[in-house]
Coordinates of C-alpha atoms in Angstrom, one line a residue:
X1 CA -27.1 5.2 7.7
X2 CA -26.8 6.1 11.6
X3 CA -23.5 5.5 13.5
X4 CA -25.1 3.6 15.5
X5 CA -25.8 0.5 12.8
X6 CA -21.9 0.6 12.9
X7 CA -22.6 -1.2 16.5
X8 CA -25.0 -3.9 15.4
X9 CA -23.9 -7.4 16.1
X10 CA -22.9 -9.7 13.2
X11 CA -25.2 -12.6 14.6
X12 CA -29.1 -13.1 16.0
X13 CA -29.1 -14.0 19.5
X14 CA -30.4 -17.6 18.5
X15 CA -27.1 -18.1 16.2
X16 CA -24.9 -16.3 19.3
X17 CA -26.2 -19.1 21.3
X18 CA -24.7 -21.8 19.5
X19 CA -21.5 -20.2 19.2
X20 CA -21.6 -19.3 22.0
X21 CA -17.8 -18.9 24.0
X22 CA -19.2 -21.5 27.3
X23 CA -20.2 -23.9 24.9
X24 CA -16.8 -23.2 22.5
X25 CA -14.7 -23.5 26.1
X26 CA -16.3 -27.2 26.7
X27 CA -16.0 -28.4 23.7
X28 CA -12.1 -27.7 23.9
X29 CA -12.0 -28.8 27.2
X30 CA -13.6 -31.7 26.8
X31 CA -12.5 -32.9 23.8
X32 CA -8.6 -32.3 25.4
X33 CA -10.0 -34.4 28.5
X34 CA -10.7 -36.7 26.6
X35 CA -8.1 -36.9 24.7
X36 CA -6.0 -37.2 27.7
X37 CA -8.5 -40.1 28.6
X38 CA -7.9 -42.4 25.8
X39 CA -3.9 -41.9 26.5
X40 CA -3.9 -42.8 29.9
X41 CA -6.3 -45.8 29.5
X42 CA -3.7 -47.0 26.7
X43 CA -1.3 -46.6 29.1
X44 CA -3.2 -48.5 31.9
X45 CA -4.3 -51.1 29.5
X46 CA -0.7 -52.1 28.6
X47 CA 0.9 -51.8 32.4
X48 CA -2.3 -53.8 33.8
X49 CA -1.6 -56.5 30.9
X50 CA 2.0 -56.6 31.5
X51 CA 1.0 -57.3 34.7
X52 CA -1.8 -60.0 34.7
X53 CA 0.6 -61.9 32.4
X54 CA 3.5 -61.5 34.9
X55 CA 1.3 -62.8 37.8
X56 CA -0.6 -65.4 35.8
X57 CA 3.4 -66.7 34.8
X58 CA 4.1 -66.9 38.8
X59 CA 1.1 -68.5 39.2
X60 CA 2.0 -71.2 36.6
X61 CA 5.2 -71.7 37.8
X62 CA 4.6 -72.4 41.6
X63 CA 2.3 -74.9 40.8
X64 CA 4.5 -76.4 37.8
X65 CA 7.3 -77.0 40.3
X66 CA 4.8 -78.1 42.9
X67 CA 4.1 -80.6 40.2
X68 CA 7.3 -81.5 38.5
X69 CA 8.7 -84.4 40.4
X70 CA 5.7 -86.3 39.9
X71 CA 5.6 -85.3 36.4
X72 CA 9.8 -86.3 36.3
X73 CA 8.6 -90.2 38.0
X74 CA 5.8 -90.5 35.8
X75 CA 7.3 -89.9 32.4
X76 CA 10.4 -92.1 33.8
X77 CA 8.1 -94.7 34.4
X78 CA 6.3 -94.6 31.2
X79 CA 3.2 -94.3 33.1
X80 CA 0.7 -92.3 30.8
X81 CA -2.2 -92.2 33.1
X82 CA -0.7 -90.2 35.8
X83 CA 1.0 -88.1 33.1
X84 CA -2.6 -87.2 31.6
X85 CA -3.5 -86.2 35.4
X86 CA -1.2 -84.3 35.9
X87 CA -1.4 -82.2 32.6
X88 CA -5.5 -81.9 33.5
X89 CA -4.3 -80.4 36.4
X90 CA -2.6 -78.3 35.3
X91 CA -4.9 -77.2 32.8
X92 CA -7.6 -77.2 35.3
X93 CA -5.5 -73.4 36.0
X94 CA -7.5 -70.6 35.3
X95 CA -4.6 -68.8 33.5
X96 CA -3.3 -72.0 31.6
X97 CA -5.3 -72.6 28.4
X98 CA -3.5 -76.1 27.1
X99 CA -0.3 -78.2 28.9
X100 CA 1.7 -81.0 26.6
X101 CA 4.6 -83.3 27.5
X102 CA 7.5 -84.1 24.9
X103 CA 9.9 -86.6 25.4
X104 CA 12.4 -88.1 22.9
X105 CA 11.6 -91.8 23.8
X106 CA 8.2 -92.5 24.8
X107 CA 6.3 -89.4 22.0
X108 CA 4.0 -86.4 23.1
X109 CA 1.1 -86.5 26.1
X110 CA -1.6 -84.5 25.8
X111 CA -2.3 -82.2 22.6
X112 CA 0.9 -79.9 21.2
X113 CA 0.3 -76.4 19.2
X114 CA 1.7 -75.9 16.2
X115 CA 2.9 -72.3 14.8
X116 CA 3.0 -69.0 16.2
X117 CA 1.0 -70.2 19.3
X118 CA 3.9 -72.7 20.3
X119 CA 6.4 -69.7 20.6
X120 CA 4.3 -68.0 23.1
X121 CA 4.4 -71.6 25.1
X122 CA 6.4 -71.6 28.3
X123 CA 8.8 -74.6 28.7
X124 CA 10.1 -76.3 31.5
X125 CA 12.5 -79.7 31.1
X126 CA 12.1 -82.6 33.1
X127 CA 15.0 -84.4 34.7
X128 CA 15.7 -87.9 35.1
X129 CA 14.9 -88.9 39.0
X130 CA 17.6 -91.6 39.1
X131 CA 20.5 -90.9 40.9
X132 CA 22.8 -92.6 38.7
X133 CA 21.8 -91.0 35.3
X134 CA 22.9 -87.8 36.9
X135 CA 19.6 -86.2 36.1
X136 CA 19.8 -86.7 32.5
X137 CA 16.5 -84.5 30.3
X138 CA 13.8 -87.1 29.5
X139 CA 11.2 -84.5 28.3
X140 CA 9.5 -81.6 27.8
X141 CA 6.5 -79.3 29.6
X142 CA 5.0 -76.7 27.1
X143 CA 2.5 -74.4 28.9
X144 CA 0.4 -71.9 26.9
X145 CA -1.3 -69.1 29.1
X146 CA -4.9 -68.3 28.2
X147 CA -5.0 -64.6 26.8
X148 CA -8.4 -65.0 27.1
X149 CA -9.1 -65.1 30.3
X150 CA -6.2 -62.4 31.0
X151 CA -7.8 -59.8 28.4
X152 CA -11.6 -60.4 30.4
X153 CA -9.7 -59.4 33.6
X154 CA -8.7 -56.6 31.5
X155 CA -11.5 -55.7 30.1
X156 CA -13.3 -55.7 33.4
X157 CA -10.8 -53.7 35.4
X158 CA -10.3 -51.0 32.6
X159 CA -13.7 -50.7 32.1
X160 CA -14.8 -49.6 35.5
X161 CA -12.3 -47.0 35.0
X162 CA -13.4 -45.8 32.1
X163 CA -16.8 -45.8 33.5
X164 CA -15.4 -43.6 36.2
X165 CA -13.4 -41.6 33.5
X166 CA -16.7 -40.5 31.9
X167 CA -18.9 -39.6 34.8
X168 CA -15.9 -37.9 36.3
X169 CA -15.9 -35.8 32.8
X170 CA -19.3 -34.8 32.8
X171 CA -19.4 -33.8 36.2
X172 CA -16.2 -31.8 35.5
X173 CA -18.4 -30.8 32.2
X174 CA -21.1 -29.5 34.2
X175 CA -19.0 -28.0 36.9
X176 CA -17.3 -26.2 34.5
X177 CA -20.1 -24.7 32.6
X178 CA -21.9 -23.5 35.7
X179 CA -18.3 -21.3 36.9
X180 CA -17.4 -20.1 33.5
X181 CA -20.8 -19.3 33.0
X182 CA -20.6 -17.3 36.3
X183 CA -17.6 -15.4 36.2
X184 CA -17.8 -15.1 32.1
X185 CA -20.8 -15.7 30.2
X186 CA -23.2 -13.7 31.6
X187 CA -20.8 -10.6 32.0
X188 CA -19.6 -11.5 28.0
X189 CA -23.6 -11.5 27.3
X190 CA -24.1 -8.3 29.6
X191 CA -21.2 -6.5 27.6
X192 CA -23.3 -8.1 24.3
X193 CA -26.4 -6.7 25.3
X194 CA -24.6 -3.4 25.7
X195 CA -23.3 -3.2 22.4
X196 CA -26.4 -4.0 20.6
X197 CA -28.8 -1.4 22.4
X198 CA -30.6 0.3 19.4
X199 CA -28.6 4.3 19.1
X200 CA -26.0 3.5 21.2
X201 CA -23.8 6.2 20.1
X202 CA -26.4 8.6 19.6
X203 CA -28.1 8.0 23.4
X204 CA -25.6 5.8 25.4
X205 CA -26.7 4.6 28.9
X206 CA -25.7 6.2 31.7
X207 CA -25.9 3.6 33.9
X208 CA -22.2 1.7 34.5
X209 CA -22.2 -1.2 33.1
X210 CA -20.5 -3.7 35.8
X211 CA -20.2 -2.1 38.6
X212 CA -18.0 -4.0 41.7
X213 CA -15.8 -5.8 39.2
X214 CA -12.3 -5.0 39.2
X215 CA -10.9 -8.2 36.9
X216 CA -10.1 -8.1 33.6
X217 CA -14.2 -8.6 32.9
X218 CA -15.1 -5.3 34.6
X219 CA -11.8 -3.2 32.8
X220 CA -13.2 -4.6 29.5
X221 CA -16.6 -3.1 30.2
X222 CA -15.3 0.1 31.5
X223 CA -12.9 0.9 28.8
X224 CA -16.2 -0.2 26.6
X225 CA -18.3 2.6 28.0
X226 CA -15.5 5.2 27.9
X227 CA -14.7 4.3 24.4
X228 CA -18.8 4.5 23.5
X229 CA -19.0 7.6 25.0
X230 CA -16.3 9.3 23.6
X231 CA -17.6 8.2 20.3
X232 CA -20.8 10.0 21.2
X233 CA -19.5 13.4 22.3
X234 CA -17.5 12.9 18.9
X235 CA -20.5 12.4 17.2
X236 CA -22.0 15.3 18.6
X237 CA -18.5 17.5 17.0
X238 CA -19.4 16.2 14.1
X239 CA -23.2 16.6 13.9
X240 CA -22.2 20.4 15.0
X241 CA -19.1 20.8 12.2
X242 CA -21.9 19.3 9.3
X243 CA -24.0 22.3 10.5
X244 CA -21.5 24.7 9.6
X245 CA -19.9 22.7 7.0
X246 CA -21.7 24.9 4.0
X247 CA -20.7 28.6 5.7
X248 CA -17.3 27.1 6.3
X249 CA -16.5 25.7 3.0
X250 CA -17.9 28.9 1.1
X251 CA -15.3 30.9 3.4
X252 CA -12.7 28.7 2.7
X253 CA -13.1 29.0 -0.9
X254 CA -13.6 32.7 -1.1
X255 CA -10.3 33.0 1.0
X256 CA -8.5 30.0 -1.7
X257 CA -9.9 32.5 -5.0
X258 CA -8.1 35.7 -2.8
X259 CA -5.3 33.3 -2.7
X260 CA -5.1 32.2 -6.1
X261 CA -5.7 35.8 -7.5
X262 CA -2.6 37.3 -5.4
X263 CA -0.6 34.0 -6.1
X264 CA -1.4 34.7 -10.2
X265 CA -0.5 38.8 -9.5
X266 CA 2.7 37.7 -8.1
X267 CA 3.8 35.7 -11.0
X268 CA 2.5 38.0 -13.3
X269 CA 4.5 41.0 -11.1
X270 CA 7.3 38.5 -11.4
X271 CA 7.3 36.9 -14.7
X272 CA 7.8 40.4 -15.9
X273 CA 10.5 41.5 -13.2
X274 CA 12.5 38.8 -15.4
X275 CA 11.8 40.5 -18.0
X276 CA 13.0 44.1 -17.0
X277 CA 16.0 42.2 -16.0
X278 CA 16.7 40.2 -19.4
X279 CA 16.2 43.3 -21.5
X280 CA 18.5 45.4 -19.5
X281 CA 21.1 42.9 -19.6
X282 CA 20.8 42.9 -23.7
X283 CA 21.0 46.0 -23.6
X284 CA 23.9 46.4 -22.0
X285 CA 26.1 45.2 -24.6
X286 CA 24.4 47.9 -27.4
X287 CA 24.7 50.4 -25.4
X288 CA 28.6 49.7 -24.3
X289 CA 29.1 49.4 -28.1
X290 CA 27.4 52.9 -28.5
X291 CA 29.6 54.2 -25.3
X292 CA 32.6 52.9 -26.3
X293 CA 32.0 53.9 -30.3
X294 CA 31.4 57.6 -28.8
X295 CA 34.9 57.7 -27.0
X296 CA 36.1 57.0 -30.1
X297 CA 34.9 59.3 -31.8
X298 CA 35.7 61.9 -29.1
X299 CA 39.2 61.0 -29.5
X300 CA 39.4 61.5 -32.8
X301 CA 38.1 65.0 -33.0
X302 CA 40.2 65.5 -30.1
X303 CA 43.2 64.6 -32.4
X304 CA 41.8 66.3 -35.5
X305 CA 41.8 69.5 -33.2
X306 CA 45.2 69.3 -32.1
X307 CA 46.7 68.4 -35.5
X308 CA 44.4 71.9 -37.0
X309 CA 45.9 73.9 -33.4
X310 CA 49.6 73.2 -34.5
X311 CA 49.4 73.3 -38.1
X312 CA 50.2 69.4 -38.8
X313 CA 47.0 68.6 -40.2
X314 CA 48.1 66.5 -43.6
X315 CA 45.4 65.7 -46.2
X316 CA 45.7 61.4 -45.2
X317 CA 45.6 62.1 -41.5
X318 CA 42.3 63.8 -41.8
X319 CA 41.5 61.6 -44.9
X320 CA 42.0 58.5 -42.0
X321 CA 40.4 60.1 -39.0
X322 CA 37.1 61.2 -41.3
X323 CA 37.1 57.3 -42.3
X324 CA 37.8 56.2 -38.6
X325 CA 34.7 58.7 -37.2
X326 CA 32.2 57.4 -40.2
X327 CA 33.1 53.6 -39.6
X328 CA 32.4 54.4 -35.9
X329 CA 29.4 56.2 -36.6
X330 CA 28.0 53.3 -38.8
X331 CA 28.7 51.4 -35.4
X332 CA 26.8 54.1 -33.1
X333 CA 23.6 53.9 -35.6
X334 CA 23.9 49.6 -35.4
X335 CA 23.8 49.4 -32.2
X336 CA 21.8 52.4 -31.2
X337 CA 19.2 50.4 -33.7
X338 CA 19.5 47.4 -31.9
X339 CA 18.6 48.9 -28.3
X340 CA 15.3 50.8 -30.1
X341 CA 14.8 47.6 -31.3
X342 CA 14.7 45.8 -27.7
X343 CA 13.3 48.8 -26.3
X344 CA 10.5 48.5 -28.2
X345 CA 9.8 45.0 -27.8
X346 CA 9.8 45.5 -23.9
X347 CA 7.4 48.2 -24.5
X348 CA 5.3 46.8 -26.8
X349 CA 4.9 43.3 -24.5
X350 CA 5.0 45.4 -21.5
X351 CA 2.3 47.7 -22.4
X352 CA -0.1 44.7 -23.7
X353 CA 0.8 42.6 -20.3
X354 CA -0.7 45.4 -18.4
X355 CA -3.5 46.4 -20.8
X356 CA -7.2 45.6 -20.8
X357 CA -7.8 47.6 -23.9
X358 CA -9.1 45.3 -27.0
X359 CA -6.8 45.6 -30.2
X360 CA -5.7 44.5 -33.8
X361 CA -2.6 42.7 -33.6
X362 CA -0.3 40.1 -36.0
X363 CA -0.3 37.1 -34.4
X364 CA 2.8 36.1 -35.2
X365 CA 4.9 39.1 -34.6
X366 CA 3.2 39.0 -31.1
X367 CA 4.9 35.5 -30.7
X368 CA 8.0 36.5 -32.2
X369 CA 8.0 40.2 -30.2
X370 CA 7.7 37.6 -27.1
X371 CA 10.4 35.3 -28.2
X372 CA 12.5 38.3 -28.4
X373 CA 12.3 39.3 -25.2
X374 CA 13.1 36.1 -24.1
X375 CA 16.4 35.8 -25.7
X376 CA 18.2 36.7 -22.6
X377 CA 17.4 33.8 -20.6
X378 CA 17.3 31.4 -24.1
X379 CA 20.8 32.4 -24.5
X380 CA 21.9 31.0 -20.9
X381 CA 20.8 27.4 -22.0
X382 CA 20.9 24.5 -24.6
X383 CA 17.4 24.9 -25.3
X384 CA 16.0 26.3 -28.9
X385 CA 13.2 27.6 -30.2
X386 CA 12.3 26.2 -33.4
X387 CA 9.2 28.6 -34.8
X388 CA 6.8 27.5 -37.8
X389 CA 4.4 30.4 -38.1
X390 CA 2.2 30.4 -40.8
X391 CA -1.1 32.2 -39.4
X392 CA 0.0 35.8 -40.7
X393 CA -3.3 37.0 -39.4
X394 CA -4.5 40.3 -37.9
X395 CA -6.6 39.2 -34.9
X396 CA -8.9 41.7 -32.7
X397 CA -7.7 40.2 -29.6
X398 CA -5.6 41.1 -26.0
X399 CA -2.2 41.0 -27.1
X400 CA -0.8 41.0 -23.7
X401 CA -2.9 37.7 -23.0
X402 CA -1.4 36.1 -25.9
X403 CA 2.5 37.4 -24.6
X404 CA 2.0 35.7 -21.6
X405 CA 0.2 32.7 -23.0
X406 CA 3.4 32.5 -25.4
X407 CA 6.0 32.7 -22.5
X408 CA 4.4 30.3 -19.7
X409 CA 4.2 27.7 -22.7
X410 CA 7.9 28.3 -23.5
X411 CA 9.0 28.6 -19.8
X412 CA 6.7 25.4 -18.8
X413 CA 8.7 23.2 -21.4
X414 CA 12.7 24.4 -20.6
X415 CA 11.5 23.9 -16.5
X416 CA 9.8 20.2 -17.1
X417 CA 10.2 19.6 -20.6
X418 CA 13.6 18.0 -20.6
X419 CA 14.4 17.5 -17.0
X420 CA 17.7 15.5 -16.3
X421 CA 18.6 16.5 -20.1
X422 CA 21.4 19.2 -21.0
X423 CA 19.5 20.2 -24.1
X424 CA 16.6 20.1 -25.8
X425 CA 14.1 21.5 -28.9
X426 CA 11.0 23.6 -28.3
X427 CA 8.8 23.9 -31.6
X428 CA 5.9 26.5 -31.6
X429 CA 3.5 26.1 -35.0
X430 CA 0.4 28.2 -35.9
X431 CA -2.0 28.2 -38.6
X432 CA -5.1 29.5 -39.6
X433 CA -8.3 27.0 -39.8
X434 CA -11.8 27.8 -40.9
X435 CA -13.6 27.9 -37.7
X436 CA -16.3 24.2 -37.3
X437 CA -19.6 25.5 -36.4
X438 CA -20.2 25.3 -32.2
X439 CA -16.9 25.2 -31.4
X440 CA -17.0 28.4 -29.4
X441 CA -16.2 30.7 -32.3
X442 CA -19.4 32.0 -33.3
X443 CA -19.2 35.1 -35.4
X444 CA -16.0 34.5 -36.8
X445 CA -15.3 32.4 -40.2
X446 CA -11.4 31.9 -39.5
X447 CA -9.6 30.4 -35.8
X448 CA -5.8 29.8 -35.2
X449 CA -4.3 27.1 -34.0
X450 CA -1.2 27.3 -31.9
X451 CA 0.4 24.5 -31.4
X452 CA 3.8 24.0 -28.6
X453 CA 5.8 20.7 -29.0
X454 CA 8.7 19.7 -27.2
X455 CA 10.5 16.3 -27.4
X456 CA 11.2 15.5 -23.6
X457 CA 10.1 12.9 -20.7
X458 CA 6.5 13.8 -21.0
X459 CA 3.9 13.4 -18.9
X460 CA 2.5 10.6 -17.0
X461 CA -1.1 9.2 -17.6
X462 CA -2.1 10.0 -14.1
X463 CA -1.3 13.7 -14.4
X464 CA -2.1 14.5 -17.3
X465 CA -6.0 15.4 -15.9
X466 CA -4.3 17.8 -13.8
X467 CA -2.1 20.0 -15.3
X468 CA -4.5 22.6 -15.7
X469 CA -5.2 22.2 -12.2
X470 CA -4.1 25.4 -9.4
X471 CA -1.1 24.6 -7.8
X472 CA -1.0 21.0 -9.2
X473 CA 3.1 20.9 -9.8
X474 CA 5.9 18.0 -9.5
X475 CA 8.9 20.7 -8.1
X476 CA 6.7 21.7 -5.6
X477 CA 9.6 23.0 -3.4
X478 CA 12.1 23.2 -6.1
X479 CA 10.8 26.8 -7.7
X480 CA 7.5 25.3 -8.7
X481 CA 4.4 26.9 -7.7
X482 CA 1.3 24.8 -9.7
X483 CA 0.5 28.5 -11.6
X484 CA 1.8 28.3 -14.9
X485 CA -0.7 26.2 -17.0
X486 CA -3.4 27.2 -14.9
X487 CA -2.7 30.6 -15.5
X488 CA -2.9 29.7 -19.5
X489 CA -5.9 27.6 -19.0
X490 CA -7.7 30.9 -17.6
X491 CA -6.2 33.2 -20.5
X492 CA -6.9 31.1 -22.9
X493 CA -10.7 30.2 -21.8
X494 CA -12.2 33.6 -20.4
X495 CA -9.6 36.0 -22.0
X496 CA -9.1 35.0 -25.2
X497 CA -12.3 32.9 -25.5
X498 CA -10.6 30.1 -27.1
X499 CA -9.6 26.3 -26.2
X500 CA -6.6 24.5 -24.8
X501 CA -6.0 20.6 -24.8
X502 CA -2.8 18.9 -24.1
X503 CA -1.3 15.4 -25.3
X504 CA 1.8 13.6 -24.3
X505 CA 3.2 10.2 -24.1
X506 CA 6.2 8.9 -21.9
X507 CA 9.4 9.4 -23.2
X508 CA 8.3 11.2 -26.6
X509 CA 7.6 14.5 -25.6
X510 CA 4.2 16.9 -24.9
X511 CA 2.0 19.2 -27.3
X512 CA -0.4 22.0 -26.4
X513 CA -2.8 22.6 -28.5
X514 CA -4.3 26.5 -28.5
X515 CA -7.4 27.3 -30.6
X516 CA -8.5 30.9 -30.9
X517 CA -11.2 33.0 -32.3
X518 CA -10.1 35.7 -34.9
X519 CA -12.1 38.5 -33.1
X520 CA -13.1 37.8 -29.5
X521 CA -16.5 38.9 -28.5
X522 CA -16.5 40.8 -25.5
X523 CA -19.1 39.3 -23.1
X524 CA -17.8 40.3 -19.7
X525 CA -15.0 43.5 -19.4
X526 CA -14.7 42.6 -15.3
X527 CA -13.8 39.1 -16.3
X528 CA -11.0 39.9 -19.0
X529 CA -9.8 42.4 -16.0
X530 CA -9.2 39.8 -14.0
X531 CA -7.7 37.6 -16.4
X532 CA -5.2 39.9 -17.8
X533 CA -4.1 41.6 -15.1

């Protein structure tokens, strides 16, 4: 895929047009108009009722009172005809829909309304027009106004202003359209043209894309082009960096195996500086024994000497200083025993770290030779080594491979093992197993198994793919540096021609599991060079 389908529009230009953002913008706008429409004729609607009922009640009233003294003679003279005119009259009123009389003597004129319609009646009360009853009530005018008539005004009125409302709107509409269309459509459908030119980052226009416009249009559609045309002279990096991706990553990884071979000479260099040190620090108590066992010694003969020189020499002082020099002899031959012994355990692993030279070896004395030497820094901890050897077999193998193999395991498990733990139990096992046809021992009928257990945090699930992995380590900056296992991996694969695997659950512990060839075959002398180095 191009970068340039990274650019291609979401939407056909038939199905941009009817999303468009004009068409979007007058919907809103229109739909907020009227909105704003259907408020304000509410509004107007109310006020111009409020009104036509206020001026039809004025109306009423002028002429009631133009009315009421012959309405106040002709119910005091019981006449019922010029009553009956006078209500037609009235009624005769555009605004008044029905006019009654009540009295409390001579009943109702014209037709009453009953219920909710006679509590939206006016009344007026009608005096007496004799001067000596001193204008006493003799009835009642009930005037009901004609809503009817008053909503038709309404109706009339508000509907030439709706009328107005909506031709006012769609020539706002169209108004509308046309400007935003102007200053914003066609420069939106410009930039949208723009971005779906076919290889636009490959082969960008050079042409500017809006030129004269300084608003917030034309900044959009400058930053646009400088933004594709950076992404083109990236493109260009890129298409040069994939051209010399292939020579670049084989020198990088030649320079990471240089790496990686002086990283695993350095811990080898190092691993056995540790060693030189341990040893010379056991052997510093031996030999003080020896030392000090020796100044004994000379002191006594000095004695001996001095007792002979001045003729006090009695048969239980030399009888006690014989016995004193023998017991400090015994001491002397102890101790001096004790240094061979170390001595030759540093030589021994020392000579077989730095060997490439194929040999017969015991398999477990090499562990236990190993173990010896690293008594010196066991001793400064909680940790112990709990050993179940059981192979007792002479292997044609590179001992120093299997030294280092031994300590890395060992060291791996007190560094990780049991972090945040003051002590702990390291458990190596090995055992001899008849060797399961294409399992990488061909030509040999026996394999051992070496097994390294410990019983601390263990390892998560995600890392346990990587252990064997360079420089994979979690005290990276704490002493760690992501060698050890991958060191065994490669001694254990191309030196020693054998298998590793590891298990481990949270919180019980981890086991390596080591399975060697009796006699390694020798395929590649350059490679075990390497390896054992």
């Amino acid at each position: 895929m191009s970068v340039s389908d990274s650019a291609s529009l979401p939407y056909a230009p038939k199905e941009m047009g009817r999303v468009s953002l004009s068409r979007t913008f007058i919907l809103y706008t229109l739909g907020l108009f009227a909105v704003l429409g259907i408020v304000f004729i509410a509004i107007l609607t109310k006020i111009t009722w409020d009104a036509s009922h206020a001026r039809a009640i004025r109306v009423t009233e002028a002429f009631f009172q133009a009315t009421k003294r012959p309405f106040e003679r002709a119910i005091w003279t019981v006449n019922a005809d010029a009553t009956l005119q006078l209500i037609r009259g009235l009624e005769s009123l555009e605004v008044v829909e029905r006019v009654w009389v009540e009295t409390p003597d001579t009943g109702n004129f014209g037709e009453p309304v009953e219920g909710i319609r006679r509590s939206e009646a006016l009344s007026y009360t009608l005096n007496s027009p004799s001067a000596i009853l001193h204008k006493d009530a003799i009835g009642q005018v009930f005037i009901l106004i004609d809503r009817s008539t008053i909503s038709r005004e309404i109706v009339s009125t508000v509907g030439y202003i709706v009328a107005a409302i909506i031709v006012y709107l769609l020539l706002l509409a169209v108004v509308i359209r046309a400007v935003f269309r102007r200053l914003i459509g066609r420069p939106l459908s410009t930039i949208v043209g723009y971005l779906s030119t076919p290889r636009l980052i490959e082969a960008p226009p050079d042409a500017q894309l809006m030129p004269g416009r300084a608003d917030e249009i034309g900044i959009l559609a400058s930053s646009l082009q400088s933004m594709v045309q950076r992404r083109h002279f990236d493109l260009q990096k890129i298409q040069e960096y994939q051209t010399n991706l292939e020579d670049l990553v084989a020198h990088r990884t030649e320079q990471l195996k240089l790496v990686q071979e002086e990283l695993i000479q350095a811990d080898n260099l190092a691993a056995l500086g540790a060693l030189v040190a341990g040893v010379s620090h056991e052997l510093n108590t031996p030999l003080g024994n020896a030392l000090m066992a020796a100044t004994t010694i000379k002191d006594a003969t000095d004695y001996l000497r001095t007792e002979l020189d001045e003729q006090r020499l009695s048969k239980e002082t030399l009888e006690s200083e014989v016995q004193r020099i023998t017991d400090t002899a015994n001491i002397i031959e102890k101790t001096l025993g004790r240094a061979r012994e170390l001595v030759g355990n540093f030589r021994q692993v020392a000579v077989d770290r730095q060997s490439e030279k194929m040999r017969s070896f015991n398999f477990d004395h090499i562990v236990r030779e190993t173990l010896a030497t690293l008594q010196p820094t066991l001793k400064k901890t909680a940790f112990k080594v709990e050993l179940d050897l059981d192979a007792d077999e002479v292997i044609e193998s590179y001992p120093g491979a299997v030294s280092q193999l031994v300590s890395n395991l060992v060291e791996n498990a007190m560094k990780h093992a049991y972090e945040g733990r003051s002590e702990g139990v390291i458990k190596l096992c090995s055992k001899v197993r008849p060797f399961i046809a294409n399992d990488g021992c061909d030509g040999n009928t026996k394999k051992i198994v070496f097994t390294c257990k410990d019983y601390g945090v263990g390892i998560p699930e995600k890392n346990l793919k990587k252990v064997f992995e360079p420089f994979f380590t979690t005290k990276f900056g704490k002493g760690g540096s992501g060698l050890g296992m991958a060191i065994c991996y490669q001694l254990v694969t191309e030196a020693l021609k054998g298998s590793i695997s590891v298990s481990s659950k949270v919180g019980s512990g981890t086991e390596f599991v080591i399975e060697l060839p009796v006699k390694v075959q020798l395929n590649n002398k350059s490679t075990t060079r390497e390896m054992v180095h």
